[in-house]
Amino acid sequence: MPQADNPDRKVPGKLPTDDPEGLRAALHRWFAEVGKDYPWRRTRDPYEVLVSEVMLQQTQVATVLGRGYYRRWLERFPDLAALAAAPEEEVLRAWEGLGYYSRARNLHAAAKAVVAGHGGEFPREVERIAALPGVGRYTAGAVACFAFGQAVATVDANIARVLARLFDHRERVDTAKGAERLWGWAAELVPGRGAREWNSALMELGQTLCRAKAAACDLCPAAAWCACADPLALPMKKPRPKVTEVDEHVLVAVRGGRILLQQETGRRRRGLWKLPARAPAQLGDLAPTGRRRYSITRYRVTMHLYQTGEAQAAGPDERWFDLAELPGLPMPSPYRRAVEALFSLRADPSADAHGGGPQPGVG
Ligand code: SF4
């Protein structure tokens, strides 16, 4: 059904379709047939839903589930109280390989806030959930809907893409105005009953058929309601910044079974331990003994390794550790892979058993 000329498209929040019931019914039927049975779709525990939503923000289902991150996290921190009581170093270590460590710190802070500010009882209202550290509008809506069954909208990247295409939304979705229109449509569409299935169906459609780089419109249950002629052109966003190549020079100083490490102080990886960075001029006559490459955000990094057994003065953020302590320390994946390759260490035996280990390219 062509919707492109519908005059209601000009009104924020007002649906550009005169048949929302038909659209809902078609998606409900499709989801009942093909919807995946993820563990976070089975649980009604708000903590477990929150963990899944935060992990899935920048990480794919295949990694979160297939590599065992979700299961291992819940084994290690089975509830809010366990997470709130854990030391930050242990929390960061458990997150290792997922990257974007602020997510782990925020989860930790949210658990502490629920324990300290809500008597350990997870708040049910969207506004109170959204007030927890690091919990935004999307995550609050997802917890309210998936854990508490409330009829509230939630717009993640998948739902944003589906709605933008469905209603041929030719406005940038990373602007306040463009996003607000999506949220308005999402709120109009969410049914009074069956919101959990509806939001899950929209997400599933974005994950499986209406994907960023491919749209299987022939198989799509929403095709009859879709106004989009050029799916891959939507959603409209600010162009991504270009990838920048950078070099980093790191010391692998090992002496008497001990290794020198540097603690990160930057926002992104604060608290994690890595091989100490040095300016080339500080390395004197040392020659590189190895090289590794990894990506982080828009940077493509070449890490040059300089091995030495000579005495080294530890900098202000640096400490010597026994090599045996390495598996217990939180460490960004590129450095973990480098030290594992050098010293034949395996950080987490359970990660091996499930095909796990750090994920390439997430820092
Ligand atoms: S018809 Fe195509 S573009 Fe439209 S929602 Fe379905 S998969 Fe996406």
PDB file of N, CA and C and ligand atoms in Angstrom, residues 161-167 205-206 209-211 214-232, ligand 1:
ATOM      1  N   ARG A 161      15.459   1.765  12.209  1.00  0.00           N
ATOM      2  CA  ARG A 161      15.617   1.476  10.768  1.00  0.00           C
ATOM      3  C   ARG A 161      14.304   1.000  10.161  1.00  0.00           C
ATOM      4  N   VAL A 162      13.618   0.092  10.870  1.00  0.00           N
ATOM      5  CA  VAL A 162      12.361  -0.446  10.340  1.00  0.00           C
ATOM      6  C   VAL A 162      11.330   0.672  10.191  1.00  0.00           C
ATOM      7  N   LEU A 163      11.168   1.505  11.228  1.00  0.00           N
ATOM      8  CA  LEU A 163      10.155   2.571  11.158  1.00  0.00           C
ATOM      9  C   LEU A 163      10.521   3.604  10.091  1.00  0.00           C
ATOM     10  N   ALA A 164      11.810   3.933  10.011  1.00  0.00           N
ATOM     11  CA  ALA A 164      12.237   4.924   9.016  1.00  0.00           C
ATOM     12  C   ALA A 164      11.917   4.438   7.607  1.00  0.00           C
ATOM     13  N   ARG A 165      12.117   3.147   7.370  1.00  0.00           N
ATOM     14  CA  ARG A 165      11.847   2.612   6.035  1.00  0.00           C
ATOM     15  C   ARG A 165      10.344   2.440   5.809  1.00  0.00           C
ATOM     16  N   LEU A 166       9.689   1.906   6.812  1.00  0.00           N
ATOM     17  CA  LEU A 166       8.246   1.644   6.699  1.00  0.00           C
ATOM     18  C   LEU A 166       7.502   2.923   6.311  1.00  0.00           C
ATOM     19  N   PHE A 167       7.888   4.040   6.926  1.00  0.00           N
ATOM     20  CA  PHE A 167       7.177   5.299   6.696  1.00  0.00           C
ATOM     21  C   PHE A 167       8.000   6.275   5.856  1.00  0.00           C
ATOM     22  N   LEU A 205      12.493  -7.956  13.054  1.00  0.00           N
ATOM     23  CA  LEU A 205      12.421  -7.594  11.641  1.00  0.00           C
ATOM     24  C   LEU A 205      13.696  -6.843  11.229  1.00  0.00           C
ATOM     25  N   GLY A 206      14.136  -5.935  12.110  1.00  0.00           N
ATOM     26  CA  GLY A 206      15.369  -5.191  11.825  1.00  0.00           C
ATOM     27  C   GLY A 206      16.612  -6.064  11.849  1.00  0.00           C
ATOM     28  N   LEU A 209      15.331  -9.305   8.427  1.00  0.00           N
ATOM     29  CA  LEU A 209      14.928  -9.015   7.047  1.00  0.00           C
ATOM     30  C   LEU A 209      15.220  -7.579   6.628  1.00  0.00           C
ATOM     31  N   CYS A 210      15.036  -6.646   7.547  1.00  0.00           N
ATOM     32  CA  CYS A 210      15.195  -5.226   7.203  1.00  0.00           C
ATOM     33  C   CYS A 210      16.532  -4.750   7.778  1.00  0.00           C
ATOM     34  N   ARG A 211      17.608  -5.305   7.245  1.00  0.00           N
ATOM     35  CA  ARG A 211      18.935  -5.064   7.813  1.00  0.00           C
ATOM     36  C   ARG A 211      19.587  -3.830   7.203  1.00  0.00           C
ATOM     37  N   ALA A 214      21.079  -4.801   3.767  1.00  0.00           N
ATOM     38  CA  ALA A 214      20.276  -5.673   2.899  1.00  0.00           C
ATOM     39  C   ALA A 214      18.840  -5.682   3.403  1.00  0.00           C
ATOM     40  N   ALA A 215      17.899  -5.547   2.482  1.00  0.00           N
ATOM     41  CA  ALA A 215      16.483  -5.596   2.870  1.00  0.00           C
ATOM     42  C   ALA A 215      15.785  -6.673   2.039  1.00  0.00           C
ATOM     43  N   ALA A 216      15.279  -7.694   2.734  1.00  0.00           N
ATOM     44  CA  ALA A 216      14.594  -8.795   2.040  1.00  0.00           C
ATOM     45  C   ALA A 216      13.102  -8.475   1.964  1.00  0.00           C
ATOM     46  N   CYS A 217      12.758  -7.481   1.146  1.00  0.00           N
ATOM     47  CA  CYS A 217      11.370  -6.994   1.090  1.00  0.00           C
ATOM     48  C   CYS A 217      10.410  -8.080   0.595  1.00  0.00           C
ATOM     49  N   ASP A 218      10.906  -9.006  -0.236  1.00  0.00           N
ATOM     50  CA  ASP A 218      10.042 -10.071  -0.766  1.00  0.00           C
ATOM     51  C   ASP A 218       9.497 -10.959   0.347  1.00  0.00           C
ATOM     52  N   LEU A 219      10.280 -11.064   1.424  1.00  0.00           N
ATOM     53  CA  LEU A 219       9.875 -11.958   2.517  1.00  0.00           C
ATOM     54  C   LEU A 219       9.234 -11.201   3.676  1.00  0.00           C
ATOM     55  N   CYS A 220       9.145  -9.886   3.548  1.00  0.00           N
ATOM     56  CA  CYS A 220       8.798  -9.050   4.698  1.00  0.00           C
ATOM     57  C   CYS A 220       7.288  -9.063   4.981  1.00  0.00           C
ATOM     58  N   PRO A 221       6.921  -9.337   6.243  1.00  0.00           N
ATOM     59  CA  PRO A 221       5.497  -9.344   6.591  1.00  0.00           C
ATOM     60  C   PRO A 221       4.876  -7.944   6.567  1.00  0.00           C
ATOM     61  N   ALA A 222       5.729  -6.899   6.575  1.00  0.00           N
ATOM     62  CA  ALA A 222       5.219  -5.524   6.592  1.00  0.00           C
ATOM     63  C   ALA A 222       5.250  -4.884   5.204  1.00  0.00           C
ATOM     64  N   ALA A 223       5.591  -5.662   4.180  1.00  0.00           N
ATOM     65  CA  ALA A 223       5.791  -5.078   2.844  1.00  0.00           C
ATOM     66  C   ALA A 223       4.549  -4.332   2.346  1.00  0.00           C
ATOM     67  N   ALA A 224       3.366  -4.838   2.661  1.00  0.00           N
ATOM     68  CA  ALA A 224       2.136  -4.211   2.161  1.00  0.00           C
ATOM     69  C   ALA A 224       1.909  -2.835   2.778  1.00  0.00           C
ATOM     70  N   TRP A 225       2.565  -2.547   3.887  1.00  0.00           N
ATOM     71  CA  TRP A 225       2.388  -1.253   4.561  1.00  0.00           C
ATOM     72  C   TRP A 225       3.599  -0.347   4.345  1.00  0.00           C
ATOM     73  N   CYS A 226       4.590  -0.841   3.622  1.00  0.00           N
ATOM     74  CA  CYS A 226       5.869  -0.137   3.554  1.00  0.00           C
ATOM     75  C   CYS A 226       5.893   0.878   2.405  1.00  0.00           C
ATOM     76  N   ALA A 227       6.249   2.111   2.722  1.00  0.00           N
ATOM     77  CA  ALA A 227       6.262   3.189   1.736  1.00  0.00           C
ATOM     78  C   ALA A 227       7.629   3.385   1.102  1.00  0.00           C
ATOM     79  N   CYS A 228       8.592   2.576   1.496  1.00  0.00           N
ATOM     80  CA  CYS A 228       9.974   2.846   1.122  1.00  0.00           C
ATOM     81  C   CYS A 228      10.316   2.284  -0.264  1.00  0.00           C
ATOM     82  N   ALA A 229      10.868   3.129  -1.126  1.00  0.00           N
ATOM     83  CA  ALA A 229      11.259   2.661  -2.455  1.00  0.00           C
ATOM     84  C   ALA A 229      12.747   2.297  -2.509  1.00  0.00           C
ATOM     85  N   ASP A 230      13.528   2.870  -1.618  1.00  0.00           N
ATOM     86  CA  ASP A 230      14.976   2.651  -1.653  1.00  0.00           C
ATOM     87  C   ASP A 230      15.459   2.354  -0.233  1.00  0.00           C
ATOM     88  N   PRO A 231      15.215   1.125   0.260  1.00  0.00           N
ATOM     89  CA  PRO A 231      15.497   0.819   1.672  1.00  0.00           C
ATOM     90  C   PRO A 231      16.924   1.129   2.101  1.00  0.00           C
ATOM     91  N   LEU A 232      17.903   0.851   1.243  1.00  0.00           N
ATOM     92  CA  LEU A 232      19.286   1.006   1.693  1.00  0.00           C
ATOM     93  C   LEU A 232      19.694   2.469   1.857  1.00  0.00           C
TER      94      LEU A 232
HETATM   95  S1  SF4 B   1       9.364  -3.999   2.979  1.00  0.00           S
HETATM   96 FE1  SF4 B   1      11.614  -3.951   2.921  1.00  0.00          FE
HETATM   97  S2  SF4 B   1      12.174  -1.863   3.562  1.00  0.00           S
HETATM   98 FE2  SF4 B   1      10.024  -2.180   4.116  1.00  0.00          FE
HETATM   99  S3  SF4 B   1      10.091  -2.849   6.263  1.00  0.00           S
HETATM  100 FE3  SF4 B   1      10.075  -4.706   4.990  1.00  0.00          FE
HETATM  101  S4  SF4 B   1      12.235  -5.252   4.640  1.00  0.00           S
HETATM  102 FE4  SF4 B   1      12.162  -3.142   5.416  1.00  0.00          FE
END
